[in-house]
Short mmCIF file of C-alpha atoms in Angstrom, two decimals:
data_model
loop_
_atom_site.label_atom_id
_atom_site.label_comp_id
_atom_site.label_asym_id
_atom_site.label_seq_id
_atom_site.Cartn_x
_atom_site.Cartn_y
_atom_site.Cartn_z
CA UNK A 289 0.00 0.00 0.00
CA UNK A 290 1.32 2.94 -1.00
CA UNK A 291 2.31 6.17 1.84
CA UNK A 292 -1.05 8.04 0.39
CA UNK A 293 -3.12 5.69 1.71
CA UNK A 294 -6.41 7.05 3.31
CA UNK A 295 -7.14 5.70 7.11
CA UNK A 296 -9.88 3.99 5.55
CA UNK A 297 -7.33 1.55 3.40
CA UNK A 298 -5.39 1.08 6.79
CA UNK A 299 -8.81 -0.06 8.39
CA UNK A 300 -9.03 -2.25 5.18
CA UNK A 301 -5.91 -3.68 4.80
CA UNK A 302 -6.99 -6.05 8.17
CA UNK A 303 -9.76 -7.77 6.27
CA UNK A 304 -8.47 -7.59 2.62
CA UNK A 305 -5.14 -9.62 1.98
CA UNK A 306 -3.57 -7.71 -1.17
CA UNK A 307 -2.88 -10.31 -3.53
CA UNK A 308 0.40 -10.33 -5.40
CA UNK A 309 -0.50 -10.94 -9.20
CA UNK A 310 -4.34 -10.60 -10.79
CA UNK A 311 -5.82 -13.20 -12.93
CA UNK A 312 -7.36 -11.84 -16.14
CA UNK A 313 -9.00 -13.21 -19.65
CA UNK A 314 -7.16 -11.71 -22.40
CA UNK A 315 -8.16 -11.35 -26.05
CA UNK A 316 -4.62 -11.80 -28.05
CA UNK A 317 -6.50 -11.97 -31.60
CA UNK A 318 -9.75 -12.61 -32.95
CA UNK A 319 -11.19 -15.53 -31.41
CA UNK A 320 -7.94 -16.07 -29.25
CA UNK A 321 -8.46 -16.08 -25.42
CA UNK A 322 -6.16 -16.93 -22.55
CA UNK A 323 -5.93 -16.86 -19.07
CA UNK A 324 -2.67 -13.96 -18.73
CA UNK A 325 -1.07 -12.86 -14.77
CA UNK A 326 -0.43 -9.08 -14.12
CA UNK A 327 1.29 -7.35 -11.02
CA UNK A 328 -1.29 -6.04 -8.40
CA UNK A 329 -1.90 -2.45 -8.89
CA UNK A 330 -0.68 0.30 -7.42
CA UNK A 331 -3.02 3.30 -6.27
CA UNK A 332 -2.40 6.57 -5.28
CA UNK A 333 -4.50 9.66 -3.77
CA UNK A 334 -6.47 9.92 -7.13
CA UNK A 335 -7.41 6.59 -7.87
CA UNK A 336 -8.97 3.10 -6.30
CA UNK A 337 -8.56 -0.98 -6.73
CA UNK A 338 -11.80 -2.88 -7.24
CA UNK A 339 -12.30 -6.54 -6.66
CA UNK A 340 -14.73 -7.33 -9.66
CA UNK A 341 -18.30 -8.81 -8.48
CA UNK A 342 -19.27 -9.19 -11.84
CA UNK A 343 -19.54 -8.12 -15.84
CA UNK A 344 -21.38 -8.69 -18.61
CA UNK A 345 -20.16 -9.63 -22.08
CA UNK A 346 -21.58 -6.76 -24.46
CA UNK A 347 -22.21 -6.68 -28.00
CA UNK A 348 -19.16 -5.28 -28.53
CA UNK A 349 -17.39 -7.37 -27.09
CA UNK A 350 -19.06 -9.97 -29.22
CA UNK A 351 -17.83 -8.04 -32.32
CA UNK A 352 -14.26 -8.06 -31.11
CA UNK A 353 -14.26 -11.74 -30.59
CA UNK A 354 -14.63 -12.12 -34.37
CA UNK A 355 -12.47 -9.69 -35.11
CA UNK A 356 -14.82 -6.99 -37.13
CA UNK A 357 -13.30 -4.74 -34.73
CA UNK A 358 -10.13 -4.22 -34.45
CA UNK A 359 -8.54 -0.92 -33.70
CA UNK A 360 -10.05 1.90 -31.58
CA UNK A 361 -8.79 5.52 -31.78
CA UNK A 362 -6.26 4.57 -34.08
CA UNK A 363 -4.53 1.77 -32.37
CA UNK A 364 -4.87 -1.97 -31.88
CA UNK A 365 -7.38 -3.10 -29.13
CA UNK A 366 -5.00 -6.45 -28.67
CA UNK A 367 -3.92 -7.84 -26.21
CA UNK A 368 -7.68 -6.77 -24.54
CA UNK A 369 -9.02 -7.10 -21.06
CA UNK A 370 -12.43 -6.57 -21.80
CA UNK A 371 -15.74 -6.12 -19.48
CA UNK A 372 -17.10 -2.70 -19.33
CA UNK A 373 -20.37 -3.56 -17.45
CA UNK A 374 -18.60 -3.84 -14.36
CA UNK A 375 -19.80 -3.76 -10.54
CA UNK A 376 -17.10 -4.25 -7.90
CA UNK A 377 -16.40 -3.69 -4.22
CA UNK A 378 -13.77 -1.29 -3.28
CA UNK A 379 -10.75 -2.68 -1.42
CA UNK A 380 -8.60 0.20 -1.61
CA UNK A 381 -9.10 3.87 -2.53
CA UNK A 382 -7.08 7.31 -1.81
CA UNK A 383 -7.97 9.72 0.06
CA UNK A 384 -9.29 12.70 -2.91
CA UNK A 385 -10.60 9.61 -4.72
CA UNK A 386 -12.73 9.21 -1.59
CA UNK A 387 -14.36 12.19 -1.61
CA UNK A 388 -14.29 12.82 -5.52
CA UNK A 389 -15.28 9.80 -7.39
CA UNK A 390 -18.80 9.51 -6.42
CA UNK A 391 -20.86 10.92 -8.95
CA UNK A 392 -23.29 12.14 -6.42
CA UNK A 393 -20.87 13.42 -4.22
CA UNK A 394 -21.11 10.30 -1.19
CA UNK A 395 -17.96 9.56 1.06
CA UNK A 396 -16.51 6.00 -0.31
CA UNK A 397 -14.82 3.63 1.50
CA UNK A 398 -13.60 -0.34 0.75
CA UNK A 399 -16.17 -2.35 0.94
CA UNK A 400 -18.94 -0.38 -0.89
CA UNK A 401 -20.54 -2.11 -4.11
CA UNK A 402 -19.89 0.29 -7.12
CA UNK A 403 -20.87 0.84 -10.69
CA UNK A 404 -18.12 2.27 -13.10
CA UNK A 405 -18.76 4.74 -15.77
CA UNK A 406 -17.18 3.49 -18.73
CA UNK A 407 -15.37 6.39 -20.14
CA UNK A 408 -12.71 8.93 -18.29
CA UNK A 409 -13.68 11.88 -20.75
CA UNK A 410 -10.86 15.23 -20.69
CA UNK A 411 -13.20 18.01 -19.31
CA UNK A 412 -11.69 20.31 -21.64
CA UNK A 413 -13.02 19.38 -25.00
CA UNK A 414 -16.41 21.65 -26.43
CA UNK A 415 -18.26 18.56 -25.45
CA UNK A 416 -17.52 17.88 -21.98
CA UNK A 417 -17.31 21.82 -21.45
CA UNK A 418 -21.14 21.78 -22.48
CA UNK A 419 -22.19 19.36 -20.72
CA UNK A 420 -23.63 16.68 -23.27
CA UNK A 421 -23.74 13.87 -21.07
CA UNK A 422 -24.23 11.22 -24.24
CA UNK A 423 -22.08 12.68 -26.48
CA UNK A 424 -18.49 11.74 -27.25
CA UNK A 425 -15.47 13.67 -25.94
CA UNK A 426 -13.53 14.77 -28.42
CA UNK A 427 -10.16 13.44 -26.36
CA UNK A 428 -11.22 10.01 -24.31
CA UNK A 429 -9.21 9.58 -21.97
CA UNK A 430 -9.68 5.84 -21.09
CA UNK A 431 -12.91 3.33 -21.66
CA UNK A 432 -13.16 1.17 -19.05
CA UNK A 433 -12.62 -2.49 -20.84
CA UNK A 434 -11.79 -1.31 -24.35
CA UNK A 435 -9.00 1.01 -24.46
CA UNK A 436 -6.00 1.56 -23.62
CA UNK A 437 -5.08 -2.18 -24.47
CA UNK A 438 -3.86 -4.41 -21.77
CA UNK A 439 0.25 -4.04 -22.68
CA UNK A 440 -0.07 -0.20 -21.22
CA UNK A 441 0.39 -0.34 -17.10
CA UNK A 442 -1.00 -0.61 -15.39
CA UNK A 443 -2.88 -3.09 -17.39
CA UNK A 444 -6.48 -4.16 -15.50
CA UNK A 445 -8.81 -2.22 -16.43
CA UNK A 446 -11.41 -4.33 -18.01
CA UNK A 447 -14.21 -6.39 -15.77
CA UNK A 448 -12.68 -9.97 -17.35
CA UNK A 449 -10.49 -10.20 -14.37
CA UNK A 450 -9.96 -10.14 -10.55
CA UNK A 451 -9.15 -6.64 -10.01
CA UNK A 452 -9.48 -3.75 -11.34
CA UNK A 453 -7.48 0.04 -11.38
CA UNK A 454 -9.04 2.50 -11.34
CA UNK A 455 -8.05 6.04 -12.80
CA UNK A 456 -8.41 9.47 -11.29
CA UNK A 457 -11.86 11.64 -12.77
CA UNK A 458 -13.77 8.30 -13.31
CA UNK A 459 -17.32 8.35 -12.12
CA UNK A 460 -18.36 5.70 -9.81
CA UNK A 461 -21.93 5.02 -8.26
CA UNK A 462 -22.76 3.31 -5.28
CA UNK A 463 -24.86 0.47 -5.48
CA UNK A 464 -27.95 0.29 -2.71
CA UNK A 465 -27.38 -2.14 -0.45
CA UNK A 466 -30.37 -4.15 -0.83
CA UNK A 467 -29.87 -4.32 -4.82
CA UNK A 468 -28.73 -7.73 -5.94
CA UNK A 469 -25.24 -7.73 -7.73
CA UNK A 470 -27.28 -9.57 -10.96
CA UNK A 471 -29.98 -6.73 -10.95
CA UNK A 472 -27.43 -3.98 -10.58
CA UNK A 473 -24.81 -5.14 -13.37
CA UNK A 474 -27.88 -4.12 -15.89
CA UNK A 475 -27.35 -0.30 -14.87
CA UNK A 476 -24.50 0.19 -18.33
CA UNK A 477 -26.96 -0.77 -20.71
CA UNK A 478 -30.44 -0.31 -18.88
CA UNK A 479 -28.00 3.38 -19.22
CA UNK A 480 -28.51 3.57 -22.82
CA UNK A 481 -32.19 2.28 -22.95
CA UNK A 482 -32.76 5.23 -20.30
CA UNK A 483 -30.91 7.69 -22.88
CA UNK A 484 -32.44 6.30 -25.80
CA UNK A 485 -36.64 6.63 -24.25
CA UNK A 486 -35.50 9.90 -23.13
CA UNK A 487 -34.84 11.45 -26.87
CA UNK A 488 -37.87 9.55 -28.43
CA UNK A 489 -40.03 11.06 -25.19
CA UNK A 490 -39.15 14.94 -26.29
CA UNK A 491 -41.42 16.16 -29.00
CA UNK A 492 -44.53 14.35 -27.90
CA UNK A 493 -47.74 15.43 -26.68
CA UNK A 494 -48.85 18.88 -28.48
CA UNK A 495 -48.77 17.31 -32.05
CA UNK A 496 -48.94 14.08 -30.82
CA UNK A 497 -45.36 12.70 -32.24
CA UNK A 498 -42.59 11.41 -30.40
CA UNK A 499 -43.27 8.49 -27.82
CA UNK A 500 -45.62 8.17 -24.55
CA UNK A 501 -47.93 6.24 -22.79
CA UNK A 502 -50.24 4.04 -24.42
CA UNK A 503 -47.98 4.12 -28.05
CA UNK A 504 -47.21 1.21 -29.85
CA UNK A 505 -43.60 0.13 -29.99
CA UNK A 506 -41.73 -2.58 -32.07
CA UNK A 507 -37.99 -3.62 -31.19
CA UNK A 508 -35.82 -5.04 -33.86
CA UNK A 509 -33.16 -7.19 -32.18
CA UNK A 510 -33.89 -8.29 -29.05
CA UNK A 511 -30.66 -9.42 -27.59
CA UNK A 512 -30.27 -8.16 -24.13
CA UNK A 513 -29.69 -4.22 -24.92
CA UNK A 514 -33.11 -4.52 -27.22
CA UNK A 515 -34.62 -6.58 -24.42
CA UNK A 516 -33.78 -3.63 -22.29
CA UNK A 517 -35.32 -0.72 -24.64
CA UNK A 518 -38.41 -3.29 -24.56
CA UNK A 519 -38.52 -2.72 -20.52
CA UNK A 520 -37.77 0.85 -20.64
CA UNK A 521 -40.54 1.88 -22.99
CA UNK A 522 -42.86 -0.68 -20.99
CA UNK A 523 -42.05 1.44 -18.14
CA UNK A 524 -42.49 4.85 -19.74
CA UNK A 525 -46.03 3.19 -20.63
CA UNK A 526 -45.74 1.41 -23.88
CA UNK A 527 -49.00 0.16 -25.11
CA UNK A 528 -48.43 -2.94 -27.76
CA UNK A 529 -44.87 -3.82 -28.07
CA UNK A 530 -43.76 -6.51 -30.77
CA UNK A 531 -40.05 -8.03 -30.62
CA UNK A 532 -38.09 -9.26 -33.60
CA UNK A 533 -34.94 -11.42 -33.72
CA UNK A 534 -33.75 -14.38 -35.18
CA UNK A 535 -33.63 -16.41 -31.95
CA UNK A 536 -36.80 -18.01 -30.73
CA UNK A 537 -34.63 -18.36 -27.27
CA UNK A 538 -34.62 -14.56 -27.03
CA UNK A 539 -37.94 -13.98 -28.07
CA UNK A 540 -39.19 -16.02 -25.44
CA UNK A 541 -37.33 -13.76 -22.79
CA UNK A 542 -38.76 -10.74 -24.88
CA UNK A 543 -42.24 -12.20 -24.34
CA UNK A 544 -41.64 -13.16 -20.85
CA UNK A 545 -40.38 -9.83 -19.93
CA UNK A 546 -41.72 -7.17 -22.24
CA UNK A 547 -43.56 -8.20 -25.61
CA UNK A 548 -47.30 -8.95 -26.42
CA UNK A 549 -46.19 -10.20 -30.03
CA UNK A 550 -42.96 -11.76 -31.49
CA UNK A 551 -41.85 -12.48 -34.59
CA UNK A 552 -38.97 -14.58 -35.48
CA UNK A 553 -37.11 -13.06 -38.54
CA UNK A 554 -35.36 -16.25 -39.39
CA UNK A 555 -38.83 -17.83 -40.82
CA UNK A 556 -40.62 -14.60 -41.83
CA UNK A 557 -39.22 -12.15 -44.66
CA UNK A 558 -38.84 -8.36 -44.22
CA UNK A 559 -41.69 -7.83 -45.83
CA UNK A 560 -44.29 -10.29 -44.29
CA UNK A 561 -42.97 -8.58 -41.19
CA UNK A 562 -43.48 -5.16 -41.82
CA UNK A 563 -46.96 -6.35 -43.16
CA UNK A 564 -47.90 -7.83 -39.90
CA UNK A 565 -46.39 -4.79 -37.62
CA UNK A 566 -49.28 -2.13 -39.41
CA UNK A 567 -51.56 -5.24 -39.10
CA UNK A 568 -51.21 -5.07 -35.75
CA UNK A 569 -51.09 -1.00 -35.56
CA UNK A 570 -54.56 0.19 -37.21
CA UNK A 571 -52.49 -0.63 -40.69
CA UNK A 572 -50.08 2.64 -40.34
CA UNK A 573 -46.87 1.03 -38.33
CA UNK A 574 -45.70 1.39 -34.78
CA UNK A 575 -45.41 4.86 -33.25
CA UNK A 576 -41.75 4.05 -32.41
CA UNK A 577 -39.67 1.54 -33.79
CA UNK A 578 -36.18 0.85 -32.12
CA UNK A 579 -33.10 -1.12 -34.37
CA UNK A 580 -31.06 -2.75 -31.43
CA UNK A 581 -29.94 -5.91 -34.40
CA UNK A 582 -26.87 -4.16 -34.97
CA UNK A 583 -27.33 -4.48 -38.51
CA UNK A 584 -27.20 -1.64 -40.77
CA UNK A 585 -29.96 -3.32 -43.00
CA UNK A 586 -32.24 -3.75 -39.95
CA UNK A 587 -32.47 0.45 -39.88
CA UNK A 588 -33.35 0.37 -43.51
CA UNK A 589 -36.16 -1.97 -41.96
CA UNK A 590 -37.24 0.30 -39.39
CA UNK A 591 -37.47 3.11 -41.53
CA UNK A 592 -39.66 1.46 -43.62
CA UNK A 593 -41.84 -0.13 -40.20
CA UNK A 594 -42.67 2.98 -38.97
CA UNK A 595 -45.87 4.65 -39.22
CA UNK A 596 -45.64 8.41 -40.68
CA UNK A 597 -44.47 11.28 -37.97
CA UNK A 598 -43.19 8.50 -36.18
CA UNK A 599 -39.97 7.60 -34.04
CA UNK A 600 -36.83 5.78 -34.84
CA UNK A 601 -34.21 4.81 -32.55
CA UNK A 602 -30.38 3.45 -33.74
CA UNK A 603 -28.93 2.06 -30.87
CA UNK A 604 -27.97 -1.28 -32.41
CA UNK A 605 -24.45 -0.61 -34.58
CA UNK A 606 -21.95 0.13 -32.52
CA UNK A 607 -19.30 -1.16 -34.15
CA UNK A 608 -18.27 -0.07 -38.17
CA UNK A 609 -19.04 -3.33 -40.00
CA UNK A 610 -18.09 -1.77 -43.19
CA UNK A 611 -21.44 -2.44 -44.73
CA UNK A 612 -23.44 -0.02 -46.58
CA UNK A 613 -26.94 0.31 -47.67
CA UNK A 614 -29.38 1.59 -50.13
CA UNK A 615 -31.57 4.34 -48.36
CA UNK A 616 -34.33 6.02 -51.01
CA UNK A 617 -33.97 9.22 -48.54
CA UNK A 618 -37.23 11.02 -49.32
CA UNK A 619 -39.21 7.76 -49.59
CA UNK A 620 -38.40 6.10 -45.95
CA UNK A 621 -37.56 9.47 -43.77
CA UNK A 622 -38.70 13.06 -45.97
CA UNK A 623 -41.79 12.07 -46.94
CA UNK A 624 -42.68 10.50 -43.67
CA UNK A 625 -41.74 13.15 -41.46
CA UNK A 626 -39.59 10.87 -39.24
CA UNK A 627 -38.05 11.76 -35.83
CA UNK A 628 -34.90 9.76 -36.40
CA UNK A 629 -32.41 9.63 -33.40
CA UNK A 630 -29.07 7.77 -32.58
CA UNK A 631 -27.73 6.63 -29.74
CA UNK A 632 -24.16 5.74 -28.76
CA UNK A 633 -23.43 6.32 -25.53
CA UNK A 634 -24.72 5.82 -21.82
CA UNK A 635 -23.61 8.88 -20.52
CA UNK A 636 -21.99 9.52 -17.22
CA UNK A 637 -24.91 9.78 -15.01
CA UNK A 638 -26.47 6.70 -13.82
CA UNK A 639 -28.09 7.36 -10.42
CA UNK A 640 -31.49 7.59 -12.18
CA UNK A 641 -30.75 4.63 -13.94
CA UNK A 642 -29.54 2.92 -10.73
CA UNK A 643 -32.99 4.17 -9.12
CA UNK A 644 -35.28 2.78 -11.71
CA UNK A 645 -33.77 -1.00 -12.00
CA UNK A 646 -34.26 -0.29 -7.57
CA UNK A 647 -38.00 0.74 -8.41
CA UNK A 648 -38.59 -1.64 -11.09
CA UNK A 649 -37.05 -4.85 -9.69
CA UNK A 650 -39.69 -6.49 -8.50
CA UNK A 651 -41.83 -6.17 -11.70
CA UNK A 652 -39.21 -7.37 -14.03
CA UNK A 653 -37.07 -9.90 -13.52
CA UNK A 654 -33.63 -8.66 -14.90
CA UNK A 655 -31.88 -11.60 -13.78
CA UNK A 656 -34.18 -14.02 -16.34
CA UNK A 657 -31.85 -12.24 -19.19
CA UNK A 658 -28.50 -13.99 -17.64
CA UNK A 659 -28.44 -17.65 -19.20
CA UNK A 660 -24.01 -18.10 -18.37
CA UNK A 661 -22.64 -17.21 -15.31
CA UNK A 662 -18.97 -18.08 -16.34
CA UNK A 663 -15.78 -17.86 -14.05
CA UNK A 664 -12.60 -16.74 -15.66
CA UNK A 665 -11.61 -20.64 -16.21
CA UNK A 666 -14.91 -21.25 -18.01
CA UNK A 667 -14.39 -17.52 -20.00
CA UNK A 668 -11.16 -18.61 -21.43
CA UNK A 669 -13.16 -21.84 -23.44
CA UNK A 670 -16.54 -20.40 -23.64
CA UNK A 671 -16.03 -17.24 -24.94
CA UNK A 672 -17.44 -18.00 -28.39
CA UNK A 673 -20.99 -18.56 -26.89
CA UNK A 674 -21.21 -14.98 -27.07
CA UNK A 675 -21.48 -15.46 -30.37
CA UNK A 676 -24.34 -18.30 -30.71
CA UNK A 677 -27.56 -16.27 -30.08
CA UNK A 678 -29.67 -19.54 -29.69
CA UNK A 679 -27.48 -20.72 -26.89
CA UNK A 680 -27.34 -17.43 -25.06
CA UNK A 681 -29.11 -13.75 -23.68
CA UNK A 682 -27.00 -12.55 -21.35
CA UNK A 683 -23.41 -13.97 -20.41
CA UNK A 684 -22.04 -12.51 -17.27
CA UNK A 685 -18.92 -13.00 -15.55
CA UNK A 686 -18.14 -13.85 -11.83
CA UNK A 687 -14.52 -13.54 -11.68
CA UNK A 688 -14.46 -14.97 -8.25
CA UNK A 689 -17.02 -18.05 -8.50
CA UNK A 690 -16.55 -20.65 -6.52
#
């Protein structure tokens, strides 16, 4: 421990024996995993060591694994310690990171559960000097599980292993202490769902566009972030909802937790589907239709969905497949009078986020998503599941299962 230690770490370091070396999952190459041992990091008065609880394996992540993406910012995300939907308990922390890394401004100490804002933004940039909470910094400093790569010290900082560092100016947020760790690990992407409602929810009422209560909504990829979107407009009063995916494993966790109607879009054709969604919708389309596939093609789709002076949410490519295609612009958006919005962020502040999965809990059962729970043993083999979407939802990782 280093001299900067707060009297809070000397009150820890009786209960928590500081390990020598950290066990972590590393991504070498596409589709290349192995189990890799780094030294135990070293905090200061700025910054704090979590003991991962657990993280989920994103979409992105997903898209790393096979190796459609590749670089970030200009550089190679190899050798990667991924996990960016990470809850932890402190074990050490310095004494300004005490006071200052709380988003809401609470005293921390080890042993408190925490969430971790993915991205360390500058504070400088036009962006973070304005205040756009989802919007991109123009100079990131760090994202939490994603960049810098694992060979730049002090190497953890992705939720695939025992312990994490982290840096000074991150954003944590307590987790309530009745919360369940597999209810709170949701809070990163419930995050984005929360951002995503939000945007659809301005323009409505006075000419009776946008998205609220009572409007019909129709989610295109219902993997666990369009599962999520599914819950959040449910709880923003969504009337009909209809889910769409390939997988008739996810659909049934879409039905279970969100949809009246699903269709599987492995047995029915684009255009039997967008048939049925104005079937169901007074024959005009869905007030707001939401692409969470990840596929640029499935946008084109919503587009098309839609009734006129609808709403259309992108939250589904985050990654640059390369793929382009064909968009008849005043056909599916001018002539429709589209609200079209993207999202690709989940901002930096979570404590309403944090306060709805608290609120919400009991109605929807978040933990129904999670079909792996793997260890880091299991990770290193199993990896690839992420990839089969009729063998999985949710993966999460426990990096200290028993």
């Amino acid at each position: 421990m280093t001299p900067s230690s707060t009297l809070q770490n000397a009150e820890k370091s009786m209960t928590h024996a500081t390990p020598k070396a950290v066990r972590a999952v590393a991504m070498t190459a596409p589709g290349k995993t192995e189990m890799r041992t780094y030294p135990f990091p070293t905090m200061d008065h700025d910054s704090a060591i979590l003991k991962v609880d657990m993280t989920g394996i994103c979409g992105t992540d997903r898209h790393i694994f096979k190796g459609e993406a590749t670089e970030l910012r200009g550089k190679s995300i190899y050798p990667y310690i991924g996990g960016h939907e990470v809850i932890g308990t402190i074990v050490e922390i310095g004494d300004n990171a005490a006071r200052t890394m709380d988003y809401d401004g609470q005293l921390l100490q080890p042993g408190d559960r925490v969430a971790i804002a993915v991205e360390v933004n500058c504070g400088e940039c036009w962006y973070c000097r304005n205040h756009y909470n989802n919007t991109t910094c123009e100079n990131q400093v760090q994202a939490y599980g994603l960049h810098p790569n694992a060979d730049t010290p002090p190497h953890v900082r992705g939720g695939f292993g025992e312990y994490m560092y982290i840096r000074p100016r991150t954003h944590l947020f307590k987790i309530p202490e009745e919360m369940p760790t597999d209810v709170a690990v949701f809070v990163e992407e419930m995050a984005v769902a929360y951002h995503a409602l939000a945007r659809a929810s301005g323009p409505f009422a006075p000419v009776n566009e946008g998205f609220g209560p009572g409007m019909s909504v129709a989610v295109l990829g219902n993997g666990p972030l369009g599962i999520l979107h599914g819950v959040m407009a449910r709880i923003q009063g969504a009337g009909l909802s209809i889910a769409t995916d390939l997988s008739d494993l996810r659909l049934g966790v879409a039905k279970k937790l969100y949809a009246d109607v699903t269709i599987n879009a492995s047995k029915v054709g684009v255009e039997e589907r967008i048939h049925r969604a104005r079937e169901l919708t007074e024959g005009v389309g869905p007030d707001l239709v939401i692409e969470s596939a990840g596929e640029p093609e499935v946008f084109v789709e919503a587009l098309r969905m839609v009734r006129k002076g609808g709403t259309v949410i992108e939250v589904g490519n985050w990654v640059d497949l390369g793929k382009t295609v064909p968009l008849d612009v005043m056909r599916h958006i001018n002539s429709k009078n589209l609200h079209i919005h993207s999202v690709f962020h989940c901002g930096t502040n979570w404590r309403p986020v944090l306060n709805v999965l608290q609120q919400q809990s009991n109605r929807y059962d978040f933990p129904a998503l999670i079909t792996h729970r793997f260890s880091l043993d299991e990770l290193v083999d199993g990896f690839g599941t992420v990839t089969n979407f009729d063998e999985c939802v949710k993966i999460e990782v426990v990096p200290h299962k028993a």
